[in-house]
mmCIF file of C-alpha atoms in Angstrom:
data_model
loop_
_atom_site.group_PDB
_atom_site.id
_atom_site.type_symbol
_atom_site.label_atom_id
_atom_site.label_comp_id
_atom_site.label_asym_id
_atom_site.label_seq_id
_atom_site.Cartn_x
_atom_site.Cartn_y
_atom_site.Cartn_z
ATOM 1 C CA MET A 1 -37.799 -57.322 168.406
ATOM 2 C CA ALA A 2 -34.124 -58.181 168.550
ATOM 3 C CA ASP A 3 -31.803 -55.521 170.309
ATOM 4 C CA PRO A 4 -30.127 -53.236 167.915
ATOM 5 C CA LEU A 5 -26.895 -53.383 169.879
ATOM 6 C CA LEU A 6 -26.713 -57.136 169.873
ATOM 7 C CA VAL A 7 -27.604 -56.919 165.876
ATOM 8 C CA ARG A 8 -24.473 -54.447 165.729
ATOM 9 C CA ILE A 9 -22.536 -56.616 168.199
ATOM 10 C CA ILE A 10 -23.261 -59.990 165.315
ATOM 11 C CA ASN A 11 -22.883 -58.460 161.917
ATOM 12 C CA THR A 12 -19.617 -56.648 162.683
ATOM 13 C CA SER A 13 -18.580 -59.797 164.435
ATOM 14 C CA LEU A 14 -19.387 -62.037 160.723
ATOM 15 C CA GLY A 15 -18.201 -59.117 159.310
ATOM 16 C CA VAL A 16 -14.869 -59.097 161.332
ATOM 17 C CA ILE A 17 -13.909 -62.534 160.114
ATOM 18 C CA GLY A 18 -15.798 -63.007 156.317
ATOM 19 C CA LEU A 19 -12.798 -59.877 156.422
ATOM 20 C CA ILE A 20 -9.322 -61.920 158.068
ATOM 21 C CA GLY A 21 -10.411 -65.366 156.021
ATOM 22 C CA ASN A 22 -11.313 -64.144 152.671
ATOM 23 C CA SER A 23 -8.239 -61.704 152.975
ATOM 24 C CA ILE A 24 -6.276 -64.533 154.144
ATOM 25 C CA VAL A 25 -7.800 -66.634 150.698
ATOM 26 C CA VAL A 26 -7.165 -64.031 147.886
ATOM 27 C CA SER A 27 -3.848 -63.627 149.354
ATOM 28 C CA VAL A 28 -3.306 -67.377 149.121
ATOM 29 C CA ILE A 29 -4.526 -67.519 145.666
ATOM 30 C CA PHE A 30 -2.434 -64.836 143.766
ATOM 31 C CA LYS A 31 1.390 -65.030 146.000
ATOM 32 C CA VAL A 32 1.132 -69.109 145.609
ATOM 33 C CA LYS A 33 2.573 -69.496 142.185
ATOM 34 C CA PHE A 34 0.729 -73.037 141.676
ATOM 35 C CA MET A 35 -2.381 -71.366 142.944
ATOM 36 C CA HIS A 36 -3.010 -69.978 139.452
ATOM 37 C CA THR A 37 -5.009 -72.354 137.641
ATOM 38 C CA LEU A 38 -9.007 -70.997 136.088
ATOM 39 C CA THR A 39 -10.626 -72.728 138.807
ATOM 40 C CA ASN A 40 -8.456 -71.136 141.750
ATOM 41 C CA ALA A 41 -9.131 -67.628 140.075
ATOM 42 C CA LEU A 42 -13.232 -68.439 140.028
ATOM 43 C CA ILE A 43 -12.594 -69.431 144.189
ATOM 44 C CA CYS A 44 -10.196 -66.114 144.579
ATOM 45 C CA ASN A 45 -13.504 -64.033 143.318
ATOM 46 C CA GLN A 46 -15.054 -65.724 145.024
ATOM 47 C CA ALA A 47 -12.968 -64.485 148.368
ATOM 48 C CA VAL A 48 -13.436 -60.991 146.534
ATOM 49 C CA VAL A 49 -17.226 -60.740 146.661
ATOM 50 C CA ASP A 50 -17.366 -62.131 150.208
ATOM 51 C CA LEU A 51 -14.432 -59.773 151.537
ATOM 52 C CA LEU A 52 -16.607 -56.728 150.398
ATOM 53 C CA GLY A 53 -19.171 -57.419 151.236
ATOM 54 C CA SER A 54 -18.192 -58.518 154.937
ATOM 55 C CA LEU A 55 -16.666 -55.075 154.389
ATOM 56 C CA PHE A 56 -19.741 -53.357 153.718
ATOM 57 C CA LEU A 57 -21.655 -55.235 156.630
ATOM 58 C CA ILE A 58 -19.359 -53.915 158.521
ATOM 59 C CA LEU A 59 -19.574 -50.564 157.778
ATOM 60 C CA THR A 60 -23.913 -50.568 157.182
ATOM 61 C CA SER A 61 -24.199 -51.965 160.618
ATOM 62 C CA ASN A 62 -22.208 -49.505 162.692
ATOM 63 C CA ILE A 63 -22.692 -46.915 160.729
ATOM 64 C CA ALA A 64 -26.198 -44.909 160.780
ATOM 65 C CA VAL A 65 -28.327 -42.761 160.002
ATOM 66 C CA SER A 66 -30.773 -41.321 161.484
ATOM 67 C CA GLY A 67 -33.501 -39.097 162.443
ATOM 68 C CA PRO A 68 -35.684 -37.699 158.620
ATOM 69 C CA LEU A 69 -34.336 -37.240 155.104
ATOM 70 C CA LEU A 70 -34.491 -34.028 153.379
ATOM 71 C CA GLY A 71 -36.524 -34.809 150.616
ATOM 72 C CA THR A 72 -33.312 -34.113 147.592
ATOM 73 C CA SER A 73 -31.711 -35.762 145.594
ATOM 74 C CA GLY A 74 -29.062 -36.854 147.911
ATOM 75 C CA TYR A 75 -30.716 -38.488 150.486
ATOM 76 C CA HIS A 76 -33.024 -40.417 147.930
ATOM 77 C CA ILE A 77 -29.277 -41.978 147.242
ATOM 78 C CA VAL A 78 -28.842 -42.498 150.926
ATOM 79 C CA CYS A 79 -32.524 -44.614 151.252
ATOM 80 C CA HIS A 80 -32.058 -46.431 148.165
ATOM 81 C CA LEU A 81 -28.211 -47.021 148.138
ATOM 82 C CA TRP A 82 -26.981 -47.013 152.227
ATOM 83 C CA LEU A 83 -30.638 -47.652 154.289
ATOM 84 C CA SER A 84 -30.753 -50.442 151.430
ATOM 85 C CA LYS A 85 -27.723 -51.497 152.406
ATOM 86 C CA PHE A 86 -27.307 -52.050 148.313
ATOM 87 C CA PHE A 87 -24.336 -52.270 148.061
ATOM 88 C CA VAL A 88 -24.016 -55.926 151.446
ATOM 89 C CA TRP A 89 -26.994 -57.160 149.077
ATOM 90 C CA SER A 90 -24.764 -56.857 145.550
ATOM 91 C CA CYS A 91 -21.912 -58.570 146.978
ATOM 92 C CA PHE A 92 -24.203 -61.274 148.858
ATOM 93 C CA THR A 93 -26.101 -61.156 145.058
ATOM 94 C CA ALA A 94 -22.434 -61.716 143.451
ATOM 95 C CA SER A 95 -21.443 -64.489 145.670
ATOM 96 C CA THR A 96 -24.194 -66.713 144.472
ATOM 97 C CA VAL A 97 -23.579 -65.669 141.054
ATOM 98 C CA ASN A 98 -19.591 -67.247 141.430
ATOM 99 C CA LEU A 99 -20.916 -70.094 143.056
ATOM 100 C CA VAL A 100 -22.502 -71.125 140.022
ATOM 101 C CA SER A 101 -19.850 -70.288 137.923
ATOM 102 C CA LEU A 102 -17.668 -72.187 139.825
ATOM 103 C CA THR A 103 -20.649 -75.495 139.407
ATOM 104 C CA CYS A 104 -19.777 -75.156 135.630
ATOM 105 C CA GLU A 105 -16.294 -74.946 135.741
ATOM 106 C CA ARG A 106 -15.904 -78.512 137.591
ATOM 107 C CA TYR A 107 -19.051 -80.153 136.219
ATOM 108 C CA VAL A 108 -17.174 -78.793 131.659
ATOM 109 C CA ALA A 109 -13.990 -80.435 134.223
ATOM 110 C CA ILE A 110 -14.971 -82.860 135.359
ATOM 111 C CA VAL A 111 -18.595 -84.653 132.581
ATOM 112 C CA TYR A 112 -17.134 -83.569 129.605
ATOM 113 C CA PRO A 113 -13.614 -83.101 130.209
ATOM 114 C CA PHE A 114 -11.812 -83.110 126.552
ATOM 115 C CA LYS A 115 -14.166 -79.487 126.065
ATOM 116 C CA TYR A 116 -13.190 -77.924 129.072
ATOM 117 C CA VAL A 117 -9.655 -77.007 127.002
ATOM 118 C CA THR A 118 -11.309 -74.989 124.561
ATOM 119 C CA LEU A 119 -14.820 -74.176 126.892
ATOM 120 C CA TYR A 120 -12.260 -72.618 129.699
ATOM 121 C CA THR A 121 -9.280 -70.575 128.816
ATOM 122 C CA ARG A 122 -7.880 -66.850 130.713
ATOM 123 C CA LYS A 123 -10.873 -64.768 128.049
ATOM 124 C CA SER A 124 -13.645 -66.815 129.517
ATOM 125 C CA VAL A 125 -12.535 -67.096 132.614
ATOM 126 C CA ALA A 126 -11.855 -63.259 132.736
ATOM 127 C CA GLY A 127 -15.906 -62.875 131.302
ATOM 128 C CA MET A 128 -17.429 -64.716 133.861
ATOM 129 C CA VAL A 129 -16.028 -62.543 136.837
ATOM 130 C CA VAL A 130 -17.041 -59.625 135.033
ATOM 131 C CA VAL A 131 -20.480 -61.448 134.525
ATOM 132 C CA THR A 132 -20.308 -62.403 138.644
ATOM 133 C CA TRP A 133 -20.514 -58.523 139.036
ATOM 134 C CA LEU A 134 -22.626 -57.765 136.577
ATOM 135 C CA MET A 135 -25.197 -60.300 137.393
ATOM 136 C CA GLY A 136 -24.474 -59.055 141.010
ATOM 137 C CA LEU A 137 -25.437 -54.568 140.840
ATOM 138 C CA ILE A 138 -27.940 -55.499 138.815
ATOM 139 C CA LEU A 139 -30.325 -57.434 140.983
ATOM 140 C CA GLY A 140 -28.835 -55.348 143.618
ATOM 141 C CA VAL A 141 -30.460 -51.952 141.886
ATOM 142 C CA ALA A 142 -33.545 -54.070 141.001
ATOM 143 C CA TYR A 143 -33.695 -55.297 145.048
ATOM 144 C CA ALA A 144 -33.182 -51.599 146.523
ATOM 145 C CA ALA A 145 -34.946 -49.823 144.306
ATOM 146 C CA ALA A 146 -38.417 -52.802 145.139
ATOM 147 C CA GLY A 147 -37.015 -52.488 148.292
ATOM 148 C CA MET A 148 -37.546 -49.139 149.812
ATOM 149 C CA THR A 149 -39.063 -46.002 149.336
ATOM 150 C CA PHE A 150 -38.774 -42.293 150.131
ATOM 151 C CA GLU A 151 -41.894 -40.444 151.449
ATOM 152 C CA ASN A 152 -42.495 -36.978 153.162
ATOM 153 C CA GLY A 153 -38.475 -37.606 155.109
ATOM 154 C CA GLN A 154 -38.946 -41.069 155.784
ATOM 155 C CA CYS A 155 -36.989 -44.370 154.563
ATOM 156 C CA SER A 156 -38.704 -47.304 154.416
ATOM 157 C CA SER A 157 -40.096 -50.974 153.274
ATOM 158 C CA THR A 158 -42.216 -50.348 150.019
ATOM 159 C CA THR A 159 -45.501 -52.829 150.103
ATOM 160 C CA SER A 160 -46.982 -52.236 146.963
ATOM 161 C CA VAL A 161 -47.906 -54.899 144.814
ATOM 162 C CA GLY A 162 -45.721 -54.837 142.041
ATOM 163 C CA ALA A 163 -42.781 -54.078 144.884
ATOM 164 C CA GLN A 164 -43.652 -57.225 145.704
ATOM 165 C CA ALA A 165 -43.608 -59.130 142.415
ATOM 166 C CA LEU A 166 -40.105 -57.700 142.082
ATOM 167 C CA ASN A 167 -39.254 -59.572 144.957
ATOM 168 C CA ILE A 168 -40.340 -62.418 144.010
ATOM 169 C CA ILE A 169 -38.746 -62.552 140.817
ATOM 170 C CA LEU A 170 -35.550 -61.778 142.564
ATOM 171 C CA VAL A 171 -36.028 -64.147 145.416
ATOM 172 C CA VAL A 172 -36.304 -66.710 142.171
ATOM 173 C CA VAL A 173 -33.878 -65.293 140.462
ATOM 174 C CA GLN A 174 -31.097 -65.406 142.863
ATOM 175 C CA PHE A 175 -31.856 -68.237 145.242
ATOM 176 C CA PHE A 176 -34.062 -71.078 144.183
ATOM 177 C CA ILE A 177 -33.266 -71.310 139.684
ATOM 178 C CA PRO A 178 -29.255 -71.124 141.090
ATOM 179 C CA ALA A 179 -30.273 -73.566 143.476
ATOM 180 C CA ILE A 180 -31.773 -76.363 141.294
ATOM 181 C CA LEU A 181 -29.478 -76.125 138.418
ATOM 182 C CA MET A 182 -26.389 -76.492 141.247
ATOM 183 C CA VAL A 183 -28.125 -79.997 142.853
ATOM 184 C CA PHE A 184 -28.888 -81.050 139.433
ATOM 185 C CA LEU A 185 -25.045 -80.478 138.175
ATOM 186 C CA TYR A 186 -23.547 -81.775 141.757
ATOM 187 C CA SER A 187 -25.481 -84.901 140.947
ATOM 188 C CA HIS A 188 -24.763 -85.293 137.771
ATOM 189 C CA MET A 189 -21.466 -85.069 138.210
ATOM 190 C CA THR A 190 -21.355 -87.827 141.301
ATOM 191 C CA VAL A 191 -22.997 -89.996 139.184
ATOM 192 C CA THR A 192 -19.819 -89.808 136.985
ATOM 193 C CA LEU A 193 -16.951 -89.762 139.879
ATOM 194 C CA LYS A 194 -18.283 -92.947 140.780
ATOM 195 C CA ARG A 195 -18.955 -94.685 137.576
ATOM 196 C CA SER A 196 -14.588 -92.813 136.823
ATOM 197 C CA ALA A 197 -13.620 -94.562 140.253
ATOM 198 C CA GLU A 198 -14.542 -98.241 139.312
ATOM 199 C CA ARG A 199 -13.970 -97.593 135.754
ATOM 200 C CA ILE A 200 -10.635 -96.368 137.867
ATOM 201 C CA ALA A 201 -10.730 -99.569 140.324
ATOM 202 C CA ALA A 202 -10.997 -102.470 138.011
ATOM 203 C CA ILE A 203 -7.707 -101.555 135.685
ATOM 204 C CA ALA A 204 -5.398 -100.754 138.658
ATOM 205 C CA PRO A 205 -4.104 -103.612 139.556
ATOM 206 C CA THR A 206 -2.471 -104.023 136.233
ATOM 207 C CA VAL A 207 -1.120 -100.833 135.313
ATOM 208 C CA SER A 208 -0.089 -100.608 139.297
ATOM 209 C CA ALA A 209 1.871 -103.823 139.236
ATOM 210 C CA ASN A 210 3.166 -102.948 135.366
ATOM 211 C CA LEU A 211 5.120 -99.859 136.987
ATOM 212 C CA ALA A 212 5.591 -100.986 140.072
ATOM 213 C CA GLN A 213 8.302 -103.352 138.046
ATOM 214 C CA GLU A 214 9.179 -100.326 136.313
ATOM 215 C CA ASP A 215 10.297 -98.700 139.050
ATOM 216 C CA ARG A 216 12.262 -101.546 141.101
ATOM 217 C CA ASP A 217 13.695 -102.376 137.140
ATOM 218 C CA SER A 218 14.833 -97.911 137.732
ATOM 219 C CA SER A 219 15.296 -97.006 141.117
ATOM 220 C CA GLY A 220 13.954 -99.658 143.500
ATOM 221 C CA ALA A 221 11.422 -97.984 144.564
ATOM 222 C CA THR A 222 7.391 -98.302 143.897
ATOM 223 C CA ARG A 223 4.529 -96.105 142.692
ATOM 224 C CA SER A 224 0.869 -96.486 144.481
ATOM 225 C CA GLU A 225 -1.427 -94.397 142.094
ATOM 226 C CA ASN A 226 -1.062 -93.647 138.357
ATOM 227 C CA ALA A 227 -1.455 -90.548 136.457
ATOM 228 C CA GLU A 228 -5.119 -91.249 136.098
ATOM 229 C CA GLN A 229 -6.244 -91.951 139.969
ATOM 230 C CA SER A 230 -4.002 -88.735 140.492
ATOM 231 C CA LEU A 231 -6.082 -86.901 138.684
ATOM 232 C CA LEU A 232 -9.025 -88.512 140.202
ATOM 233 C CA ARG A 233 -8.078 -88.100 143.422
ATOM 234 C CA ALA A 234 -7.396 -83.853 142.527
ATOM 235 C CA ARG A 235 -10.779 -84.287 141.098
ATOM 236 C CA ARG A 236 -12.745 -85.157 143.596
ATOM 237 C CA ASN A 237 -11.214 -83.233 146.152
ATOM 238 C CA VAL A 238 -11.977 -79.629 144.713
ATOM 239 C CA PHE A 239 -15.344 -81.763 144.251
ATOM 240 C CA LYS A 240 -15.581 -81.963 147.767
ATOM 241 C CA THR A 241 -14.490 -78.842 148.274
ATOM 242 C CA LEU A 242 -17.152 -77.562 146.179
ATOM 243 C CA LEU A 243 -20.420 -79.393 147.051
ATOM 244 C CA LEU A 244 -18.760 -78.656 151.029
ATOM 245 C CA VAL A 245 -19.194 -74.602 150.507
ATOM 246 C CA PHE A 246 -22.398 -75.618 148.055
ATOM 247 C CA VAL A 247 -24.756 -77.454 151.505
ATOM 248 C CA THR A 248 -23.584 -73.710 153.333
ATOM 249 C CA PHE A 249 -24.612 -71.699 150.657
ATOM 250 C CA LEU A 250 -27.765 -74.065 151.127
ATOM 251 C CA VAL A 251 -28.268 -73.808 154.413
ATOM 252 C CA CYS A 252 -27.133 -69.969 154.899
ATOM 253 C CA TRP A 253 -29.946 -68.714 152.628
ATOM 254 C CA MET A 254 -33.015 -70.823 152.842
ATOM 255 C CA PRO A 255 -33.969 -68.984 156.171
ATOM 256 C CA ALA A 256 -33.644 -65.479 154.935
ATOM 257 C CA GLU A 257 -35.046 -66.360 151.525
ATOM 258 C CA VAL A 258 -38.318 -68.501 152.606
ATOM 259 C CA MET A 259 -39.379 -65.568 155.167
ATOM 260 C CA PHE A 260 -38.503 -63.050 152.620
ATOM 261 C CA THR A 261 -41.393 -64.827 149.955
ATOM 262 C CA MET A 262 -43.320 -64.994 152.808
ATOM 263 C CA PHE A 263 -43.143 -61.311 153.827
ATOM 264 C CA ASN A 264 -43.928 -60.770 150.093
ATOM 265 C CA PHE A 265 -47.276 -62.766 150.898
ATOM 266 C CA GLY A 266 -47.856 -60.617 154.127
ATOM 267 C CA ILE A 267 -46.575 -62.911 156.066
ATOM 268 C CA ASP A 268 -44.723 -61.122 158.747
ATOM 269 C CA LEU A 269 -41.862 -62.863 160.559
ATOM 270 C CA SER A 270 -39.654 -59.883 162.012
ATOM 271 C CA GLY A 271 -38.115 -59.928 164.673
ATOM 272 C CA VAL A 272 -35.988 -62.188 166.435
ATOM 273 C CA MET A 273 -36.419 -65.399 163.517
ATOM 274 C CA HIS A 274 -34.999 -61.795 160.827
ATOM 275 C CA VAL A 275 -32.541 -61.307 162.055
ATOM 276 C CA VAL A 276 -31.243 -65.322 162.743
ATOM 277 C CA SER A 277 -32.086 -65.993 159.244
ATOM 278 C CA VAL A 278 -29.861 -62.306 157.731
ATOM 279 C CA SER A 279 -27.287 -62.927 160.170
ATOM 280 C CA LEU A 280 -27.029 -66.598 158.250
ATOM 281 C CA VAL A 281 -26.024 -65.679 154.873
ATOM 282 C CA ALA A 282 -24.308 -63.412 156.755
ATOM 283 C CA THR A 283 -22.979 -66.139 157.972
ATOM 284 C CA ASN A 284 -21.357 -67.634 154.714
ATOM 285 C CA SER A 285 -19.151 -65.031 153.585
ATOM 286 C CA CYS A 286 -17.176 -65.941 156.742
ATOM 287 C CA VAL A 287 -16.650 -69.600 156.112
ATOM 288 C CA ASN A 288 -15.836 -70.915 152.786
ATOM 289 C CA PRO A 289 -12.336 -70.126 153.990
ATOM 290 C CA PHE A 290 -12.752 -72.615 156.902
ATOM 291 C CA ILE A 291 -13.319 -74.621 154.526
ATOM 292 C CA TYR A 292 -10.373 -74.184 151.835
ATOM 293 C CA ALA A 293 -8.642 -74.510 155.055
ATOM 294 C CA LEU A 294 -10.391 -77.827 156.488
ATOM 295 C CA LYS A 295 -11.108 -79.779 153.135
ATOM 296 C CA TYR A 296 -9.361 -78.329 150.498
ATOM 297 C CA THR A 297 -5.631 -79.855 149.709
ATOM 298 C CA PRO A 298 -4.376 -77.494 147.180
ATOM 299 C CA PHE A 299 -5.131 -74.236 149.597
ATOM 300 C CA GLN A 300 -3.568 -75.386 152.393
ATOM 301 C CA ARG A 301 0.201 -76.673 150.561
ATOM 302 C CA GLY A 302 -0.331 -72.633 149.006
ATOM 303 C CA PHE A 303 -0.671 -71.890 153.075
ATOM 304 C CA LEU A 304 1.493 -73.705 154.417
ATOM 305 C CA SER A 305 3.663 -72.039 151.462
ATOM 306 C CA LEU A 306 3.337 -69.042 151.686
ATOM 307 C CA ILE A 307 4.105 -69.206 156.371
ATOM 308 C CA GLY A 308 7.804 -69.745 154.640
ATOM 309 C CA ARG A 309 7.440 -73.703 155.181
ATOM 310 C CA LYS A 310 9.014 -76.235 152.997
ATOM 311 C CA VAL A 311 6.591 -78.191 151.371
ATOM 312 C CA GLN A 312 6.869 -79.354 148.311
ATOM 313 C CA ALA A 313 3.974 -78.016 146.084
ATOM 314 C CA GLU A 314 3.011 -80.661 143.715
ATOM 315 C CA VAL A 315 -0.703 -79.770 141.761
ATOM 316 C CA GLY A 316 -1.337 -80.833 138.716
ATOM 317 C CA MET A 317 -4.202 -79.572 135.897
ATOM 318 C CA LEU A 318 -7.737 -80.008 137.931
#
């Protein structure tokens, strides 16, 4: 069985990293004007959800409820909302829902660009943010209700058939359906971007030659790419960043969801493996800021702008 102190140290450390990293992401997107795009609004919401998840991870890991609980409604709430880690798992679930929203937004922008302006407005994105939080709360309540039982002053995991069936449904809804959907969407986006790159490459020499001649006539300088090439490059940057976020999501969530499914079929894999799987889920809430810092060009420029460096920020519609 894993050392409780070690588990506490791991969860607290991951929570602190997630708290700091996601706070930086929120600050950059909120304070830097050119970061105020619809895509970045969803990325900001992702960071807010992960920030709160990290905060609740720290609190639940360090504020313990010891001893038997009195059989009152107040302690029922403590059992189902605090000891079940309802707030932590609600945030983790909301993070998954928001990732699906981000993927769908990028899918429409890349595959159906002419429909994007109609489908994605400030109001529609605000609605997606609200749905993200509601889904997190609803699935969190279902998890807390199905996963914990309070009897004789003791709060413990329930193993009833009904609870196990509901848990399996939650795993399918919370992980497997989003994962399969996002695999399909990213696969289609990959094909579309490849075709766009091939089409632009075929016409680029002629266009570039014309632009170069125009620039020479006007200023003696040349431009290396036209507007369409620049737009494709920007979209590919966002696509690669979010694809890496999705792959990280799969790596971090898969072990925990598989183990949880096996547990509901009567196979107990508690101990070190359980701690590792849960720690991986917590890691998913703190790793995204590092991905943005390494791969997402607008975020890099926004961060440099925020800390006072003079960087010419030129971000078009993605």
